mmCIF file of C-alpha atoms in Angstrom:
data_model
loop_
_atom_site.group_PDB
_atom_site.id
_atom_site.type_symbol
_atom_site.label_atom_id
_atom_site.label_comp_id
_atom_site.label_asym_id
_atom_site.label_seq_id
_atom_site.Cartn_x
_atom_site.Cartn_y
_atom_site.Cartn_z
ATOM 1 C CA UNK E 1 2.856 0.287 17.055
ATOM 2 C CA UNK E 2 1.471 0.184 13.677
ATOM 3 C CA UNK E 3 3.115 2.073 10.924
ATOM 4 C CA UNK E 4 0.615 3.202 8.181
ATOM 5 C CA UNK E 5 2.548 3.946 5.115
ATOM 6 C CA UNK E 6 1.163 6.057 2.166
ATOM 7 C CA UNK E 7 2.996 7.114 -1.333
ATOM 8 C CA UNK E 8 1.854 10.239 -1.947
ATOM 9 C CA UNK E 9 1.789 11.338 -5.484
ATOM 10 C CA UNK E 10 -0.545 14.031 -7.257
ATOM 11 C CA UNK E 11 -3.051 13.998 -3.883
ATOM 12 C CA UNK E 12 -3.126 17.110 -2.790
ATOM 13 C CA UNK E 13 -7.238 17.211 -3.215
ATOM 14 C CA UNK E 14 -7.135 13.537 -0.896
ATOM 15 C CA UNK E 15 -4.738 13.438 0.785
ATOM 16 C CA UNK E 16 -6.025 15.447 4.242
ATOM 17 C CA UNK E 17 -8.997 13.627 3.718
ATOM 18 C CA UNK E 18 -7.901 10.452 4.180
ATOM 19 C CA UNK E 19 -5.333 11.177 6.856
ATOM 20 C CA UNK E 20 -8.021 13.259 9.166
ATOM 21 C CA UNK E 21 -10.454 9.739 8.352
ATOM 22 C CA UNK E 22 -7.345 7.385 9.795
ATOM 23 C CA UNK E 23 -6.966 9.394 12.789
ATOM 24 C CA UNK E 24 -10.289 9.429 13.476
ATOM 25 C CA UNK E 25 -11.213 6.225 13.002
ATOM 26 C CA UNK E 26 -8.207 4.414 14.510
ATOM 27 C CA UNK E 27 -8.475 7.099 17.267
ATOM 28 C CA UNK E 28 -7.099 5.627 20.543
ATOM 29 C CA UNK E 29 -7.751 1.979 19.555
ATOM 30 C CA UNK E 30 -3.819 1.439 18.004
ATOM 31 C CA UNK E 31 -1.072 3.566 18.801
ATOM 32 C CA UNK E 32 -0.015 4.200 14.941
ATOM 33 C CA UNK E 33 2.141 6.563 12.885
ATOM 34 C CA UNK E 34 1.519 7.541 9.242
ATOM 35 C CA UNK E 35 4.219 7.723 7.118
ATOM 36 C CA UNK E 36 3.692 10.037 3.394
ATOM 37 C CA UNK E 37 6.151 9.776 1.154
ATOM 38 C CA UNK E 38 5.888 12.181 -1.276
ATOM 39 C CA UNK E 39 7.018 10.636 -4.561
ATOM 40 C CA UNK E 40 7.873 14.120 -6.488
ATOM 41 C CA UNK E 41 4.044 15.346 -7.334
ATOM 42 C CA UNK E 42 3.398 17.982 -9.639
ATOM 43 C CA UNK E 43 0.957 19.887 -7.746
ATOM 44 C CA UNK E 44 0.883 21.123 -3.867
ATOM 45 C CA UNK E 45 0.682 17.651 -2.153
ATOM 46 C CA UNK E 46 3.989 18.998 -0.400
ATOM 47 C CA UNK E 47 2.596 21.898 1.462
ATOM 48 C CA UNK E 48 -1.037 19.786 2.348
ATOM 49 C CA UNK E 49 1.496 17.303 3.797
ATOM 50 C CA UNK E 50 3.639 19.523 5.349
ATOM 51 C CA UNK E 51 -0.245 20.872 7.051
ATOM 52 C CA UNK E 52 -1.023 17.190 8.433
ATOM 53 C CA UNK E 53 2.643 16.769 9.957
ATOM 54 C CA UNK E 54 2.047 20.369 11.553
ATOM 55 C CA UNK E 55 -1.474 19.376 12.974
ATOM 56 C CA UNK E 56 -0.800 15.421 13.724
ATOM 57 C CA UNK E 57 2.623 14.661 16.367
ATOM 58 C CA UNK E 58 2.077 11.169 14.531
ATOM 59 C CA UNK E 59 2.639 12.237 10.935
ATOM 60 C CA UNK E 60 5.746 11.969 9.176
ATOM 61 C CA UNK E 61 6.796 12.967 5.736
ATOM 62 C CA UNK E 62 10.010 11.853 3.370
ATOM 63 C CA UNK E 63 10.047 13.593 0.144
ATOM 64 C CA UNK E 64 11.523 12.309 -2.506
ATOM 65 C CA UNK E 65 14.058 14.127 -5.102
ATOM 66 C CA UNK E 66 12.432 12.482 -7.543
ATOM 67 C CA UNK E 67 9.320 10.157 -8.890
ATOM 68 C CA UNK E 68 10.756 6.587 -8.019
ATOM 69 C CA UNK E 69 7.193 5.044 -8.276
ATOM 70 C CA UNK E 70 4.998 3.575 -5.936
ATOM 71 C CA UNK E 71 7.077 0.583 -4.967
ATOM 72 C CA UNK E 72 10.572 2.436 -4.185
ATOM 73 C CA UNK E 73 8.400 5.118 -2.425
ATOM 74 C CA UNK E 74 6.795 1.977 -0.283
ATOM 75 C CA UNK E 75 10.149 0.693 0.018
ATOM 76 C CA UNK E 76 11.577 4.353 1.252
ATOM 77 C CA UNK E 77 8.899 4.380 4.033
ATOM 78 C CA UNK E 78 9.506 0.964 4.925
ATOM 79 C CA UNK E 79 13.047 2.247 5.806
ATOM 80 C CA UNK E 80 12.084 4.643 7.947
ATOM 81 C CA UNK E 81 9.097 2.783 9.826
ATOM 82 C CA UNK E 82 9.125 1.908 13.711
ATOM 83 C CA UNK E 83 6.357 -0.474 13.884
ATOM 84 C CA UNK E 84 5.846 -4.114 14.662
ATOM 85 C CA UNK E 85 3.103 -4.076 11.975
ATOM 86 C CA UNK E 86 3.394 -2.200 8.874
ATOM 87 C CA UNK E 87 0.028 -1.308 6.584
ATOM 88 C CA UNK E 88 0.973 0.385 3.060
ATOM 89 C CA UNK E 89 -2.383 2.335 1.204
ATOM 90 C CA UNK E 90 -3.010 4.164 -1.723
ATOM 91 C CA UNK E 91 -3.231 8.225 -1.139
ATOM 92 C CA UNK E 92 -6.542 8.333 -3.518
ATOM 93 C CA UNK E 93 -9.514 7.055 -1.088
ATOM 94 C CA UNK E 94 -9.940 3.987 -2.988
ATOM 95 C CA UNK E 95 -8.447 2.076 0.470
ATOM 96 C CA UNK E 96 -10.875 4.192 3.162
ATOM 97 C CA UNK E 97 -10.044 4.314 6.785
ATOM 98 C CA UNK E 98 -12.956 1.615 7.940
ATOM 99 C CA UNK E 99 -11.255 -0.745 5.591
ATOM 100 C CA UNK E 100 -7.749 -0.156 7.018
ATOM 101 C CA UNK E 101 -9.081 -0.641 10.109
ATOM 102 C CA UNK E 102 -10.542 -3.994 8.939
ATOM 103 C CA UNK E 103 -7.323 -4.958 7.677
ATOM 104 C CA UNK E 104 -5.474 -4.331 10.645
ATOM 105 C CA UNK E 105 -8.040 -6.259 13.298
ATOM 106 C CA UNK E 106 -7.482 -9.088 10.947
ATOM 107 C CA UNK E 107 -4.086 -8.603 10.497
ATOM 108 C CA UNK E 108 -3.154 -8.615 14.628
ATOM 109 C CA UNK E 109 -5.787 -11.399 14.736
ATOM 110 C CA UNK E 110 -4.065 -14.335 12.881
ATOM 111 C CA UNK E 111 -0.758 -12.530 13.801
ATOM 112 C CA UNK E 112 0.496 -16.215 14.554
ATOM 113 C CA UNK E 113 -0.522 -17.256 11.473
ATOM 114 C CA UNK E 114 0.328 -14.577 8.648
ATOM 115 C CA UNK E 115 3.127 -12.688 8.175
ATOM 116 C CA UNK E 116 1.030 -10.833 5.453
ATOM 117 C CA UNK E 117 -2.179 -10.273 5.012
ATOM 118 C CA UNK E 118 -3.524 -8.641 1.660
ATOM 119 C CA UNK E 119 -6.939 -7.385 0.659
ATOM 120 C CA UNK E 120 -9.569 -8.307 -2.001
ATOM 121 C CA UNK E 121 -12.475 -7.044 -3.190
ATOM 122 C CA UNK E 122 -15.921 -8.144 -4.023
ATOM 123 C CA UNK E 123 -16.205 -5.514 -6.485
ATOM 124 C CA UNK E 124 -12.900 -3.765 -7.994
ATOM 125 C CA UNK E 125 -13.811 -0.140 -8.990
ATOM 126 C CA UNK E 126 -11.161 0.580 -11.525
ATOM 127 C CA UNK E 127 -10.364 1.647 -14.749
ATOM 128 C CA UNK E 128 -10.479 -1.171 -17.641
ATOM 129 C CA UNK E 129 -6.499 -0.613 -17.975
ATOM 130 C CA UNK E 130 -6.047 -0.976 -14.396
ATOM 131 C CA UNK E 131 -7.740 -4.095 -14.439
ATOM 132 C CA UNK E 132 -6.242 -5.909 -17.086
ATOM 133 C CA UNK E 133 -2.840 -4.338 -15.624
ATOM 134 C CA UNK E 134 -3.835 -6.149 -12.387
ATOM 135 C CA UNK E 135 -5.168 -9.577 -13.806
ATOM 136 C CA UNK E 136 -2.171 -9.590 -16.024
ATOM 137 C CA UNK E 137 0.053 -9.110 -13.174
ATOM 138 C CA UNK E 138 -1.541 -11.840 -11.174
ATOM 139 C CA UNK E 139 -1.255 -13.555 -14.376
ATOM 140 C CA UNK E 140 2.741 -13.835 -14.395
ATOM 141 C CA UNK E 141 2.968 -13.688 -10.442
ATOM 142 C CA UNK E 142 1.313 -17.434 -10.896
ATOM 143 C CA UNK E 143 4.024 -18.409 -13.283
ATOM 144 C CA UNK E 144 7.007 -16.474 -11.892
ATOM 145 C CA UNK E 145 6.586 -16.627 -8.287
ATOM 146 C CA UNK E 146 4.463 -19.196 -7.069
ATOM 147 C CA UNK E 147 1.714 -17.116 -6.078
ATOM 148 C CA UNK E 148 -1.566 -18.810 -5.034
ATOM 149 C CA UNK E 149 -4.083 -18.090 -7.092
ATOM 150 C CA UNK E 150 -6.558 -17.315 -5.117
ATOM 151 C CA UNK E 151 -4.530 -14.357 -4.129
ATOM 152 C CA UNK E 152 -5.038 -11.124 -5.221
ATOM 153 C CA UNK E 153 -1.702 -9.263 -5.318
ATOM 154 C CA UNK E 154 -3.086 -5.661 -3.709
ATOM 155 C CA UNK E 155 -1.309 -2.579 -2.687
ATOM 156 C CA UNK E 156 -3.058 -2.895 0.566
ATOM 157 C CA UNK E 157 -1.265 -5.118 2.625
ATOM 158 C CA UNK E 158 -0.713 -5.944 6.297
ATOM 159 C CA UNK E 159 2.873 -7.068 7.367
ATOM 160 C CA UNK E 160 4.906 -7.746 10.287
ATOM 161 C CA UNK E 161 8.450 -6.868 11.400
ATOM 162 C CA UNK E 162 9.775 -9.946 10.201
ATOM 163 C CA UNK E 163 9.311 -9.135 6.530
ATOM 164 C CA UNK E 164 9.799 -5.331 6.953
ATOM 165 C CA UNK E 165 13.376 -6.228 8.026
ATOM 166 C CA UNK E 166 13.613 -8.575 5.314
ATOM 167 C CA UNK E 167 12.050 -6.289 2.665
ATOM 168 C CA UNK E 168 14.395 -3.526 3.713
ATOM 169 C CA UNK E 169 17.471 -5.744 2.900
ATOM 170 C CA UNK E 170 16.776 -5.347 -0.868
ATOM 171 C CA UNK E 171 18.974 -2.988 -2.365
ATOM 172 C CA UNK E 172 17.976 -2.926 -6.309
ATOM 173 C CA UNK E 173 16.494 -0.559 -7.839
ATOM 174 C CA UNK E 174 14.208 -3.067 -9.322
ATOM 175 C CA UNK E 175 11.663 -3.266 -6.814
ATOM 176 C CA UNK E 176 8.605 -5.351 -6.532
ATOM 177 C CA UNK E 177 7.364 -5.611 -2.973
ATOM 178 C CA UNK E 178 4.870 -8.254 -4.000
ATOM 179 C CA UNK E 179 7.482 -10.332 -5.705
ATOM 180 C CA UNK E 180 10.105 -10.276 -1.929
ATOM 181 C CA UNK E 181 7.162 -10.908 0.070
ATOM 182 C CA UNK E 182 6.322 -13.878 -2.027
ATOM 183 C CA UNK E 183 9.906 -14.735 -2.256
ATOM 184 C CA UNK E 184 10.131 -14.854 1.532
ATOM 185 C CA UNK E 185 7.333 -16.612 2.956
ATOM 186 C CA UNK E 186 4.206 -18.165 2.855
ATOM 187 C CA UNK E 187 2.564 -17.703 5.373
ATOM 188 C CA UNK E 188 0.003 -15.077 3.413
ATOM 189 C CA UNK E 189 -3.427 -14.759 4.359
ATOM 190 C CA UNK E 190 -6.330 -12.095 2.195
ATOM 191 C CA UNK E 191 -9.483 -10.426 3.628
ATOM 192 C CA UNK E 192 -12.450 -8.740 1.892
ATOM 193 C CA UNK E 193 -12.601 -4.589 2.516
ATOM 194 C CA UNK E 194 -14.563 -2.096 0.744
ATOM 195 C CA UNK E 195 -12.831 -1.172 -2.587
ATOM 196 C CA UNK E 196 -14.311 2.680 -3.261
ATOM 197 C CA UNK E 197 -14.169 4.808 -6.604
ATOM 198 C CA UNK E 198 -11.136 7.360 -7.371
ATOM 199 C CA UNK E 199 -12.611 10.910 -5.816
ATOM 200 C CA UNK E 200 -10.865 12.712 -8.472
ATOM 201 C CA UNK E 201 -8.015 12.411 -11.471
ATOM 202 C CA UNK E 202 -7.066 8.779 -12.575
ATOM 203 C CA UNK E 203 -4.568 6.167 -11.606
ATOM 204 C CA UNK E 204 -0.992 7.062 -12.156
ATOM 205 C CA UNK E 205 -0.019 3.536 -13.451
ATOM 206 C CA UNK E 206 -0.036 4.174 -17.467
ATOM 207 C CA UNK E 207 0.709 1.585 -19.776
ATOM 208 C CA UNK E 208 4.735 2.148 -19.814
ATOM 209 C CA UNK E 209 4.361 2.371 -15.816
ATOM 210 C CA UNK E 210 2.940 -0.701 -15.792
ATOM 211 C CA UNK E 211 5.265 -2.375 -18.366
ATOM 212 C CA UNK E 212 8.019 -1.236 -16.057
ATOM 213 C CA UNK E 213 6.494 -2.682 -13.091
ATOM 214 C CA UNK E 214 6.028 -6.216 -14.836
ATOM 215 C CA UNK E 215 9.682 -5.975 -16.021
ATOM 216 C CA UNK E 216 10.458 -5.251 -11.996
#
């Protein structure tokens, strides 16, 4: 079982997109479950997710009383996952369902070798905020955390169970999923996906969201 987790947050013109693309693209290849956390968006991502869990046995939504971010929402559907594997995604097409399914052949592939595995990108089709938000980030993971550097910290990652249950035992409210994965092992692998353009609206990571996260 893989568990496919997805912050939702101000998606409600992606969201059934990209969740009718997973199913059929994974199809009957993986057995999988998608969890959407809804992170408190502004605009009807609720009801379109409440639509995929009524037309999907395999879709699952947590909404959340308030907006948390997207590392506590990660973290909320991390609690509540079942599989052995666990694949988080962003809710705005940028990660598309071919590339997941890259990622997870990989992933199950060197299994024995990686308990994550994160993407990269030949060409990063962001914002020039997001970018220097990302390099930067990369920037102090080097210093901070002994990252490798030629690892690019993503938001879509392969893991196993062994550092779900591991995540999941971190109880502050400080959360930086990169920074316990890092913490905890190793043994992390990267393979190059398809990074696509935002279909509509711009990243939710502002300047002060961003600041936050590099406090985290």
């Amino acid at each position: 079982m893989i568990s496919i987790i997805i912050p939702v947050f101000n998606s409600a013109k992606t969201i059934s997109i990209l969740v009718d693309d997973i199913i059929k693209t994974l199809g009957e290849n993986y057995k999988f479950e998608v969890i959407l956390v809804n992170d408190s968006s502004r605009d009807n991502s609720e009801e379109k997710c409440k639509e995929l869990v009524a037309k999907y046995s395999n879709i699952t939504l947590f909404s959340l009383s308030k907006n948390v971010g997207e590392h506590n929402a990660i973290m909320a559907g991390l609690n509540k996952c079942s599989g052995e594997y666990a694949v988080t995604m962003s809710d705005d097409l940028q990660h598309s369902a071919s590339a997941l399914q890259e990622l997870i052949k990989y992933g199950i592939k060197e299994k024995d070798n990686f308990d994550a595995v994160y993407t990269y990108y030949e060409k990063k089709r962001d914002s020039f905020l997001k970018n220097f938000g990302s390099k930067f980030n990369g920037f102090i993971a080097n210093l901070l955390l002994n990252k490798p550097k030629s690892l690019y910290i993503s938001d879509f990652r392969f893991i196993n169970r062994f550092l779900i249950d591991e995540i999941t035992k971190y109880k502050s409210p400080f959360t930086y999923i990169d920074g316990i994965i890092l913490d905890i092992t190793n043994r992390v692998g990267r393979v190059k996906v398809e990074h696509n353009e935002r279909v509509q609206g711009k990243s939710g990571y502002t300047l002060i969201k961003m600041l936050q996260l590099w406090s985290n």
